[in-house]
C-alpha cells in the first residue's frame, strides 16, 4: 500500500469513527451488578455507562429503557413491566424505574439503548436484572426468629454472668478487654461456661420440578450456612454490623444448584455472637447495648417450579438445635474451636438429631429486616509468611510481611485433645522479630511488669488478640477463625507436646469492594503511601469503616469522613457509605444529638458535634461523586435536627465557644519522647472547643447547600444567615488581627492546626485572608514542612494547601522527618499509623487521606455534581518539582476519567480521558504566561473538541468535550 492510499485510509477511518453508534455498558440497579437483591420501597434507580469508541464529543441525546418479567418479553411491544419510550435526556445515572411498584420476590430484567447527538440509536445493551427482596414482614411467609434457648432462660443466665463479672472490671477479673490472660485462662475462669455457638438444622423435601431456589437469611450476630453439606456463599462475618434492633440485614443466595430435587434435603446454620452479644466487658459498653440478646436466626427458602408454583421452607419451632464446636467466641477476646465436638453430617440429610432440642421462638422486630445491599465481607488472597522462627520452648513465630485485618489459617498435626493457641500482634515489643525497634515501643516500665513482654500482648493497643483450637487427632487438621477477626502482621503459636505446626498463612478479610481507581507516579515514597492507604482502608472496611481492626473495631465517625473521598477515588463506596449513614442516623437522640461512633451503644451520645458532622460531609460526598440526591433527602430531617441540637453546645455567655470532647486528635509533640504515652497529645494544647466552633460553621454551610439540593430552598438563607453569625463570633473569639493568627481557648504559641482549619473552612474575614495565609505558609516553611497537626488539622492542610501552594503541599506530603508521612515510610510502615510516632495503632484510617491528595491534586482529577445533577469534571494536575510523571484513573459513574502527565525534556505532556456525555475544564500549569500549548500537534485553542477559556496567571484554561487528548506545554521550565 503506497503512502497516498494509507493516508486516504486513515482519513476514511477518522471520518467513520464519529458516526459509530454508542453502546451501553455496566447496567446497574441501585449500584448493584446483575442479579443483585434490591430492597427499597421507592422506585429503584438505574445507571449505565457509554462506549463511544473514543469519539470526541460523544453525547447521549435520548434513552429508552425496557423492563420485563422474563428475558423473552424484553423487547419493544412486549416489555410487561416498563417501556420508557424514547426519553430526550443525557442522564445515565440515578434514573428512577418508571414501571409499577414491584412486589417482593420479583425479578426484573432490563436493558437500555441510547441515541447519540445526531439522533442515531445504538444497540440494546446486554440484558441485566435485579430481584426484589422481602419488602414487608408479611412476605416472610410465617418465618420466625429462632434461637438456642427460650428468651427468659437465656436472659436469666446472662444476668447471672454479668453480676459475677462486672464488679471486677478494671481489676484482674475475667472477660475484660484489657487483660493479660491467655484464651485458655479466660475460658477456664468462667464457670459456668457461656453457651457454645449454636447449630440449627432442618430437613425438608424439594419437589422434582423446582427451577429456581433462593435463600433469604439473617443470623445475628454472625452466621454460616450449609445446604446438603456444602457451604452457602463464599462470604464471612455476615451480616454487616448495624444497630440490630433498628436494622437487621438479611443476605440472599441463589441455591438452586445446591438442592437435591425430588429428595430430602437439609439446611444447617451456625451462629456466632458478633456485636449482637459480645462477651467482653469492654470500655465502650457493647455488652450492654440495647440490642444485646442471644444469637438468633430467621430464614426463608423460596423454591419455584416450572409452572410458577412456590414452596417455602422457613425457620420455626420444627428446627432442631444443639451446641457446636465453637465453644467460645467474642469479637475482641477471640474464639475457641474444639474439633472433638464436631458432628459429621449435621448439615446433611438423614443425620440422627434425636439428641438435639427444638429451637425456641424468640421475639425480634420483623420491621428491622432489610436486604444487605453493600458488598459482603470475604477472604482475600493469603499472605505466605516471610519468616518463621521455631523457639526451643516450643513456641513458633511467624511474620507474614504485611499488616492486615483477618486471621491466620493454621495447619497442624497431633494427638486428640492437644491444644493450640494462636496469638496476633501488629508490632510486638520483641527485638527478635522487629529489628531496630524504637525505644518507645519497648514499653519501658510496662515491659517489666508485663509477663507477656516480648510476646503478643501488644500494650500499645491494650488488647490481646487470640484464637485457639483443640485437635480431634485425625491426621492433618486445618483451622481458622469464623466469628472474630484480628489486626496483625505477626503470629505466635503455642502448642501442646506432640503438635507439629505444618503451615500458617495470613488471610486478609474485608468488605469485598470493587476497585474504582488507581494512582502511581515517579516518586517511590508517594507510591508506597498510596499502597499503604489502599491496604489500610481495606483493612478497616468491615461492613462499616472502622477506626482500627484490633483495638476498638468501631465506626468512629470522623475517622470515616477524613478518608471518605480517598476511599471513593479508590473503591466503589456508594452502597457502603449509604448504609453507614443510616447507621449514624439511628444513633440520633430525642434532642437531635448524634453519637461519635455508629452503630453505638449510646455511651457517646451528644458529646461532640465535630465527629458526627460525618452525616453531612459523607452524604454530600455521595452526591458529589455519584449524584445521589435521594440519601440527602432521606437524611435531611436528621441533619436539620442535628444542626439545631448543636446550639446546645454553645457555652453560655461565651459567643463562639462550643463544648466539645474531641479536637485535633493525636496532635504530635515536638519530638518523639522516650516514653510511649508522652509521644502524642490526645487533646492538643490549644484546647478542643475552637474545633467545635469551626465545625459548627461548617455544618451550617453544608446544610445550606443540602437544603438547596433537596428542594428545601426556604432553609438555605436561614442557614446562611446563621452561619454568618457563627463566623462573626468565631473570629471575635479566636482571631488575633495584630498577629494574623488564630489561637485556641488555651494560651499557646502559633499552632498550625487552628489556622489551617480556619483557612480551609473559609472562616477568615476577607480583609485578613492574605495576611493569615502568608503567616501560615511562613510558619509551615520555618518548621520544615512537618505535619505538626492531628486528624482535623491534617485533613484541612491537605485540602487547603494544594490549592494555594502546590510545592509546599508536596513537601509536606513527603518530607521524611517526624512528624509526617515520609517518616512512616522511612521507618518501615506498610499501613498508616494512628499517630505520627507509631505509638498507638499502626493500622488506622485517617491519614489515608493522603491518597485523596494524590488523585485530586497530583493527577488533578476532580469531579462533582452541580445543583442540576450534572457532572462537573476538572483536570488540574500539580506538576511539582521532584516528580517526573503522575497517573490517575477514576472510574466515575460515567466511565473512566484519566489524567497522566510526564516531563519530556523541557516540555510537559498531559494525556487526558473524559468519558462520553461529559465535558471537563482543563487547567494546565505554564512556566510563564503565554507559553505555547498544543493538543495532538495542533494549537490547543484550535484543536477539535477544545475551547480556550483563558489564562489565569500561569495557568491555561480550556474546556474539552469527551474523548482522549494529548496536550503539550512547549519549552516549559
PDB file of C-alpha atoms in Angstrom, residues 711-932:
ATOM      1  CA  UNK A 711     -35.834  21.291  47.362  1.00  0.00           C
ATOM      2  CA  UNK A 712     -35.751  22.955  50.775  1.00  0.00           C
ATOM      3  CA  UNK A 713     -34.646  26.331  49.398  1.00  0.00           C
ATOM      4  CA  UNK A 714     -36.581  28.164  52.084  1.00  0.00           C
ATOM      5  CA  UNK A 715     -33.972  26.902  54.564  1.00  0.00           C
ATOM      6  CA  UNK A 716     -30.955  27.984  52.519  1.00  0.00           C
ATOM      7  CA  UNK A 717     -30.971  31.641  53.536  1.00  0.00           C
ATOM      8  CA  UNK A 718     -31.792  30.699  57.126  1.00  0.00           C
ATOM      9  CA  UNK A 719     -28.676  28.556  57.465  1.00  0.00           C
ATOM     10  CA  UNK A 720     -26.522  31.042  55.581  1.00  0.00           C
ATOM     11  CA  UNK A 721     -27.535  33.815  57.979  1.00  0.00           C
ATOM     12  CA  UNK A 722     -26.958  31.548  60.950  1.00  0.00           C
ATOM     13  CA  UNK A 723     -23.511  30.609  59.613  1.00  0.00           C
ATOM     14  CA  UNK A 724     -22.623  34.293  59.217  1.00  0.00           C
ATOM     15  CA  UNK A 725     -23.372  34.884  62.901  1.00  0.00           C
ATOM     16  CA  UNK A 726     -21.239  31.879  63.891  1.00  0.00           C
ATOM     17  CA  UNK A 727     -18.382  33.177  61.734  1.00  0.00           C
ATOM     18  CA  UNK A 728     -18.556  36.560  63.395  1.00  0.00           C
ATOM     19  CA  UNK A 729     -18.448  35.022  66.864  1.00  0.00           C
ATOM     20  CA  UNK A 730     -15.636  32.656  65.863  1.00  0.00           C
ATOM     21  CA  UNK A 731     -13.400  35.476  64.715  1.00  0.00           C
ATOM     22  CA  UNK A 732     -14.165  37.534  67.760  1.00  0.00           C
ATOM     23  CA  UNK A 733     -13.148  34.626  69.953  1.00  0.00           C
ATOM     24  CA  UNK A 734     -10.076  33.228  68.201  1.00  0.00           C
ATOM     25  CA  UNK A 735      -8.591  35.686  65.665  1.00  0.00           C
ATOM     26  CA  UNK A 736      -5.703  37.881  66.735  1.00  0.00           C
ATOM     27  CA  UNK A 737      -5.783  40.502  63.989  1.00  0.00           C
ATOM     28  CA  UNK A 738      -2.475  42.068  65.005  1.00  0.00           C
ATOM     29  CA  UNK A 739      -0.673  38.764  64.543  1.00  0.00           C
ATOM     30  CA  UNK A 740      -2.843  37.484  61.643  1.00  0.00           C
ATOM     31  CA  UNK A 741      -3.222  34.268  63.576  1.00  0.00           C
ATOM     32  CA  UNK A 742      -5.848  32.098  65.236  1.00  0.00           C
ATOM     33  CA  UNK A 743      -5.400  30.738  68.735  1.00  0.00           C
ATOM     34  CA  UNK A 744      -7.376  28.251  70.779  1.00  0.00           C
ATOM     35  CA  UNK A 745      -9.113  28.694  74.076  1.00  0.00           C
ATOM     36  CA  UNK A 746      -5.874  27.903  75.913  1.00  0.00           C
ATOM     37  CA  UNK A 747      -2.750  30.060  75.628  1.00  0.00           C
ATOM     38  CA  UNK A 748      -0.078  28.716  73.264  1.00  0.00           C
ATOM     39  CA  UNK A 749       2.332  29.959  70.663  1.00  0.00           C
ATOM     40  CA  UNK A 750       1.415  29.806  66.988  1.00  0.00           C
ATOM     41  CA  UNK A 751      -0.190  26.475  66.087  1.00  0.00           C
ATOM     42  CA  UNK A 752      -0.685  25.210  62.526  1.00  0.00           C
ATOM     43  CA  UNK A 753      -3.934  23.319  63.071  1.00  0.00           C
ATOM     44  CA  UNK A 754      -6.357  26.067  64.179  1.00  0.00           C
ATOM     45  CA  UNK A 755      -5.042  28.367  61.460  1.00  0.00           C
ATOM     46  CA  UNK A 756      -5.297  25.942  58.563  1.00  0.00           C
ATOM     47  CA  UNK A 757      -8.745  24.831  59.755  1.00  0.00           C
ATOM     48  CA  UNK A 758      -9.893  28.470  59.709  1.00  0.00           C
ATOM     49  CA  UNK A 759      -8.433  28.919  56.215  1.00  0.00           C
ATOM     50  CA  UNK A 760      -9.973  25.726  54.849  1.00  0.00           C
ATOM     51  CA  UNK A 761     -13.399  26.366  56.322  1.00  0.00           C
ATOM     52  CA  UNK A 762     -13.405  29.929  54.920  1.00  0.00           C
ATOM     53  CA  UNK A 763     -13.775  31.435  58.365  1.00  0.00           C
ATOM     54  CA  UNK A 764     -11.116  34.087  57.770  1.00  0.00           C
ATOM     55  CA  UNK A 765     -12.542  37.576  57.044  1.00  0.00           C
ATOM     56  CA  UNK A 766     -11.761  38.814  53.545  1.00  0.00           C
ATOM     57  CA  UNK A 767      -9.789  41.706  54.964  1.00  0.00           C
ATOM     58  CA  UNK A 768      -7.454  39.291  56.780  1.00  0.00           C
ATOM     59  CA  UNK A 769      -7.280  36.464  54.262  1.00  0.00           C
ATOM     60  CA  UNK A 770      -3.936  37.322  52.637  1.00  0.00           C
ATOM     61  CA  UNK A 771      -2.259  38.064  55.966  1.00  0.00           C
ATOM     62  CA  UNK A 772      -3.428  34.849  57.634  1.00  0.00           C
ATOM     63  CA  UNK A 773      -2.427  32.841  54.576  1.00  0.00           C
ATOM     64  CA  UNK A 774       1.029  34.435  54.412  1.00  0.00           C
ATOM     65  CA  UNK A 775       1.592  33.860  58.114  1.00  0.00           C
ATOM     66  CA  UNK A 776       0.569  30.225  57.859  1.00  0.00           C
ATOM     67  CA  UNK A 777       2.819  29.470  54.873  1.00  0.00           C
ATOM     68  CA  UNK A 778       5.750  31.153  56.603  1.00  0.00           C
ATOM     69  CA  UNK A 779       5.236  29.118  59.787  1.00  0.00           C
ATOM     70  CA  UNK A 780       4.870  25.889  57.822  1.00  0.00           C
ATOM     71  CA  UNK A 781       8.095  26.538  55.909  1.00  0.00           C
ATOM     72  CA  UNK A 782      10.044  27.562  59.000  1.00  0.00           C
ATOM     73  CA  UNK A 783       9.016  24.279  60.608  1.00  0.00           C
ATOM     74  CA  UNK A 784      10.437  22.247  57.737  1.00  0.00           C
ATOM     75  CA  UNK A 785       7.002  21.445  56.275  1.00  0.00           C
ATOM     76  CA  UNK A 786       6.441  18.961  59.094  1.00  0.00           C
ATOM     77  CA  UNK A 787       2.914  17.807  59.802  1.00  0.00           C
ATOM     78  CA  UNK A 788       2.541  19.328  63.246  1.00  0.00           C
ATOM     79  CA  UNK A 789      -1.161  18.612  63.112  1.00  0.00           C
ATOM     80  CA  UNK A 790      -3.518  15.879  64.257  1.00  0.00           C
ATOM     81  CA  UNK A 791      -6.536  14.447  62.478  1.00  0.00           C
ATOM     82  CA  UNK A 792      -8.524  17.642  61.912  1.00  0.00           C
ATOM     83  CA  UNK A 793      -5.569  19.859  61.109  1.00  0.00           C
ATOM     84  CA  UNK A 794      -4.059  17.358  58.690  1.00  0.00           C
ATOM     85  CA  UNK A 795      -7.338  16.995  56.802  1.00  0.00           C
ATOM     86  CA  UNK A 796      -7.636  20.766  56.457  1.00  0.00           C
ATOM     87  CA  UNK A 797      -3.964  21.026  55.488  1.00  0.00           C
ATOM     88  CA  UNK A 798      -4.175  18.586  52.582  1.00  0.00           C
ATOM     89  CA  UNK A 799      -7.412  20.086  51.301  1.00  0.00           C
ATOM     90  CA  UNK A 800      -6.438  23.753  51.512  1.00  0.00           C
ATOM     91  CA  UNK A 801      -2.673  23.795  50.951  1.00  0.00           C
ATOM     92  CA  UNK A 802      -2.538  22.150  47.480  1.00  0.00           C
ATOM     93  CA  UNK A 803      -4.962  24.784  46.183  1.00  0.00           C
ATOM     94  CA  UNK A 804      -2.732  27.644  47.368  1.00  0.00           C
ATOM     95  CA  UNK A 805       0.859  26.361  47.261  1.00  0.00           C
ATOM     96  CA  UNK A 806       1.344  23.124  45.321  1.00  0.00           C
ATOM     97  CA  UNK A 807       5.061  22.898  46.076  1.00  0.00           C
ATOM     98  CA  UNK A 808       4.513  23.341  49.811  1.00  0.00           C
ATOM     99  CA  UNK A 809       1.822  20.631  49.746  1.00  0.00           C
ATOM    100  CA  UNK A 810       4.182  18.201  48.004  1.00  0.00           C
ATOM    101  CA  UNK A 811       6.939  18.871  50.516  1.00  0.00           C
ATOM    102  CA  UNK A 812       4.558  18.443  53.443  1.00  0.00           C
ATOM    103  CA  UNK A 813       3.240  15.195  51.970  1.00  0.00           C
ATOM    104  CA  UNK A 814       6.628  13.549  51.520  1.00  0.00           C
ATOM    105  CA  UNK A 815       9.200  15.139  53.864  1.00  0.00           C
ATOM    106  CA  UNK A 816      10.953  12.285  55.700  1.00  0.00           C
ATOM    107  CA  UNK A 817      11.248  13.630  59.234  1.00  0.00           C
ATOM    108  CA  UNK A 818       8.927  13.279  62.205  1.00  0.00           C
ATOM    109  CA  UNK A 819       6.092  14.153  62.083  1.00  0.00           C
ATOM    110  CA  UNK A 820       4.958  13.231  58.581  1.00  0.00           C
ATOM    111  CA  UNK A 821       4.083  10.545  56.065  1.00  0.00           C
ATOM    112  CA  UNK A 822       7.652  10.287  54.824  1.00  0.00           C
ATOM    113  CA  UNK A 823       8.696   9.431  58.365  1.00  0.00           C
ATOM    114  CA  UNK A 824       6.276   6.488  58.321  1.00  0.00           C
ATOM    115  CA  UNK A 825       7.841   5.172  55.125  1.00  0.00           C
ATOM    116  CA  UNK A 826      11.381   5.710  56.383  1.00  0.00           C
ATOM    117  CA  UNK A 827      10.535   3.661  59.458  1.00  0.00           C
ATOM    118  CA  UNK A 828       9.182   0.645  57.616  1.00  0.00           C
ATOM    119  CA  UNK A 829       5.444   1.240  57.794  1.00  0.00           C
ATOM    120  CA  UNK A 830       3.248  -0.825  55.489  1.00  0.00           C
ATOM    121  CA  UNK A 831      -0.039   0.566  56.826  1.00  0.00           C
ATOM    122  CA  UNK A 832      -0.978   4.018  58.096  1.00  0.00           C
ATOM    123  CA  UNK A 833      -0.407   4.854  61.735  1.00  0.00           C
ATOM    124  CA  UNK A 834      -2.903   6.424  64.118  1.00  0.00           C
ATOM    125  CA  UNK A 835      -0.321   8.954  65.227  1.00  0.00           C
ATOM    126  CA  UNK A 836       2.869  10.207  63.631  1.00  0.00           C
ATOM    127  CA  UNK A 837       5.111   8.316  66.083  1.00  0.00           C
ATOM    128  CA  UNK A 838       3.600   4.815  65.752  1.00  0.00           C
ATOM    129  CA  UNK A 839       2.902   4.833  69.461  1.00  0.00           C
ATOM    130  CA  UNK A 840      -0.692   3.652  69.200  1.00  0.00           C
ATOM    131  CA  UNK A 841      -2.451   1.743  66.434  1.00  0.00           C
ATOM    132  CA  UNK A 842      -0.412   1.299  63.257  1.00  0.00           C
ATOM    133  CA  UNK A 843      -3.387   0.274  61.123  1.00  0.00           C
ATOM    134  CA  UNK A 844      -5.613   3.347  61.238  1.00  0.00           C
ATOM    135  CA  UNK A 845      -7.598   5.103  58.520  1.00  0.00           C
ATOM    136  CA  UNK A 846      -7.478   8.905  58.971  1.00  0.00           C
ATOM    137  CA  UNK A 847      -4.049   9.574  57.457  1.00  0.00           C
ATOM    138  CA  UNK A 848      -5.081   7.585  54.386  1.00  0.00           C
ATOM    139  CA  UNK A 849      -6.473  10.948  53.297  1.00  0.00           C
ATOM    140  CA  UNK A 850      -3.121  11.451  51.552  1.00  0.00           C
ATOM    141  CA  UNK A 851      -4.496   9.263  48.750  1.00  0.00           C
ATOM    142  CA  UNK A 852      -7.154  11.895  48.011  1.00  0.00           C
ATOM    143  CA  UNK A 853      -4.326  14.408  47.554  1.00  0.00           C
ATOM    144  CA  UNK A 854      -2.650  12.108  45.037  1.00  0.00           C
ATOM    145  CA  UNK A 855      -5.777  11.773  42.876  1.00  0.00           C
ATOM    146  CA  UNK A 856      -7.218  15.259  43.309  1.00  0.00           C
ATOM    147  CA  UNK A 857      -4.032  17.283  43.047  1.00  0.00           C
ATOM    148  CA  UNK A 858      -1.073  15.347  41.669  1.00  0.00           C
ATOM    149  CA  UNK A 859      -3.184  13.658  38.993  1.00  0.00           C
ATOM    150  CA  UNK A 860      -5.601  16.578  39.157  1.00  0.00           C
ATOM    151  CA  UNK A 861      -8.872  14.633  38.882  1.00  0.00           C
ATOM    152  CA  UNK A 862     -11.803  16.465  40.439  1.00  0.00           C
ATOM    153  CA  UNK A 863     -15.445  15.537  39.972  1.00  0.00           C
ATOM    154  CA  UNK A 864     -18.642  16.869  41.492  1.00  0.00           C
ATOM    155  CA  UNK A 865     -22.314  17.219  40.618  1.00  0.00           C
ATOM    156  CA  UNK A 866     -23.817  20.660  40.372  1.00  0.00           C
ATOM    157  CA  UNK A 867     -27.274  21.680  41.560  1.00  0.00           C
ATOM    158  CA  UNK A 868     -28.899  20.360  38.390  1.00  0.00           C
ATOM    159  CA  UNK A 869     -27.378  16.922  38.935  1.00  0.00           C
ATOM    160  CA  UNK A 870     -24.960  17.229  36.027  1.00  0.00           C
ATOM    161  CA  UNK A 871     -21.362  16.090  36.490  1.00  0.00           C
ATOM    162  CA  UNK A 872     -18.609  18.675  36.514  1.00  0.00           C
ATOM    163  CA  UNK A 873     -15.115  17.353  35.833  1.00  0.00           C
ATOM    164  CA  UNK A 874     -11.900  19.297  36.271  1.00  0.00           C
ATOM    165  CA  UNK A 875      -8.414  18.156  35.358  1.00  0.00           C
ATOM    166  CA  UNK A 876      -5.798  20.340  37.017  1.00  0.00           C
ATOM    167  CA  UNK A 877      -2.593  18.412  37.764  1.00  0.00           C
ATOM    168  CA  UNK A 878       0.161  19.696  40.044  1.00  0.00           C
ATOM    169  CA  UNK A 879       3.439  19.296  38.156  1.00  0.00           C
ATOM    170  CA  UNK A 880       5.518  19.706  41.277  1.00  0.00           C
ATOM    171  CA  UNK A 881       9.305  19.748  41.357  1.00  0.00           C
ATOM    172  CA  UNK A 882      10.725  16.321  42.076  1.00  0.00           C
ATOM    173  CA  UNK A 883       8.093  14.438  40.096  1.00  0.00           C
ATOM    174  CA  UNK A 884       8.738  13.281  36.557  1.00  0.00           C
ATOM    175  CA  UNK A 885       5.272  11.890  35.958  1.00  0.00           C
ATOM    176  CA  UNK A 886       1.988  11.047  37.662  1.00  0.00           C
ATOM    177  CA  UNK A 887      -1.005   8.974  36.580  1.00  0.00           C
ATOM    178  CA  UNK A 888      -4.518   8.783  37.987  1.00  0.00           C
ATOM    179  CA  UNK A 889      -7.576   6.821  36.902  1.00  0.00           C
ATOM    180  CA  UNK A 890     -11.017   7.173  38.431  1.00  0.00           C
ATOM    181  CA  UNK A 891     -13.929   5.073  37.178  1.00  0.00           C
ATOM    182  CA  UNK A 892     -16.763   7.502  37.661  1.00  0.00           C
ATOM    183  CA  UNK A 893     -20.482   6.871  37.263  1.00  0.00           C
ATOM    184  CA  UNK A 894     -19.986   7.979  33.652  1.00  0.00           C
ATOM    185  CA  UNK A 895     -16.902   5.935  32.821  1.00  0.00           C
ATOM    186  CA  UNK A 896     -13.151   6.302  33.294  1.00  0.00           C
ATOM    187  CA  UNK A 897     -11.562   9.693  33.897  1.00  0.00           C
ATOM    188  CA  UNK A 898      -7.812   9.549  33.281  1.00  0.00           C
ATOM    189  CA  UNK A 899      -5.022  12.019  33.773  1.00  0.00           C
ATOM    190  CA  UNK A 900      -1.362  11.357  33.097  1.00  0.00           C
ATOM    191  CA  UNK A 901       1.374  13.947  32.868  1.00  0.00           C
ATOM    192  CA  UNK A 902       5.069  13.489  32.258  1.00  0.00           C
ATOM    193  CA  UNK A 903       8.119  15.571  31.554  1.00  0.00           C
ATOM    194  CA  UNK A 904       9.732  15.155  28.170  1.00  0.00           C
ATOM    195  CA  UNK A 905      12.848  17.233  28.240  1.00  0.00           C
ATOM    196  CA  UNK A 906      11.763  20.818  28.841  1.00  0.00           C
ATOM    197  CA  UNK A 907       8.181  20.015  27.801  1.00  0.00           C
ATOM    198  CA  UNK A 908       5.350  18.603  29.864  1.00  0.00           C
ATOM    199  CA  UNK A 909       2.825  16.284  28.176  1.00  0.00           C
ATOM    200  CA  UNK A 910      -0.694  15.688  29.508  1.00  0.00           C
ATOM    201  CA  UNK A 911      -2.794  12.686  28.411  1.00  0.00           C
ATOM    202  CA  UNK A 912      -6.421  13.117  29.430  1.00  0.00           C
ATOM    203  CA  UNK A 913      -9.535  10.983  29.007  1.00  0.00           C
ATOM    204  CA  UNK A 914     -13.042  12.336  29.560  1.00  0.00           C
ATOM    205  CA  UNK A 915     -15.918   9.827  29.405  1.00  0.00           C
ATOM    206  CA  UNK A 916     -18.784  10.150  26.909  1.00  0.00           C
ATOM    207  CA  UNK A 917     -21.581  12.545  27.783  1.00  0.00           C
ATOM    208  CA  UNK A 918     -19.244  14.697  29.877  1.00  0.00           C
ATOM    209  CA  UNK A 919     -17.191  17.811  29.453  1.00  0.00           C
ATOM    210  CA  UNK A 920     -14.236  18.934  31.536  1.00  0.00           C
ATOM    211  CA  UNK A 921     -12.339  22.043  32.474  1.00  0.00           C
ATOM    212  CA  UNK A 922      -8.610  21.508  31.972  1.00  0.00           C
ATOM    213  CA  UNK A 923      -6.140  23.718  33.834  1.00  0.00           C
ATOM    214  CA  UNK A 924      -2.558  23.387  32.662  1.00  0.00           C
ATOM    215  CA  UNK A 925       0.352  24.937  34.573  1.00  0.00           C
ATOM    216  CA  UNK A 926       2.517  27.156  32.383  1.00  0.00           C
ATOM    217  CA  UNK A 927       6.127  28.097  33.032  1.00  0.00           C
ATOM    218  CA  UNK A 928       5.257  31.683  32.123  1.00  0.00           C
ATOM    219  CA  UNK A 929       2.102  33.350  30.923  1.00  0.00           C
ATOM    220  CA  UNK A 930       1.760  32.763  27.198  1.00  0.00           C
ATOM    221  CA  UNK A 931       3.763  29.538  26.899  1.00  0.00           C
ATOM    222  CA  UNK A 932       2.800  27.638  23.738  1.00  0.00           C
TER     223      UNK A 932
END
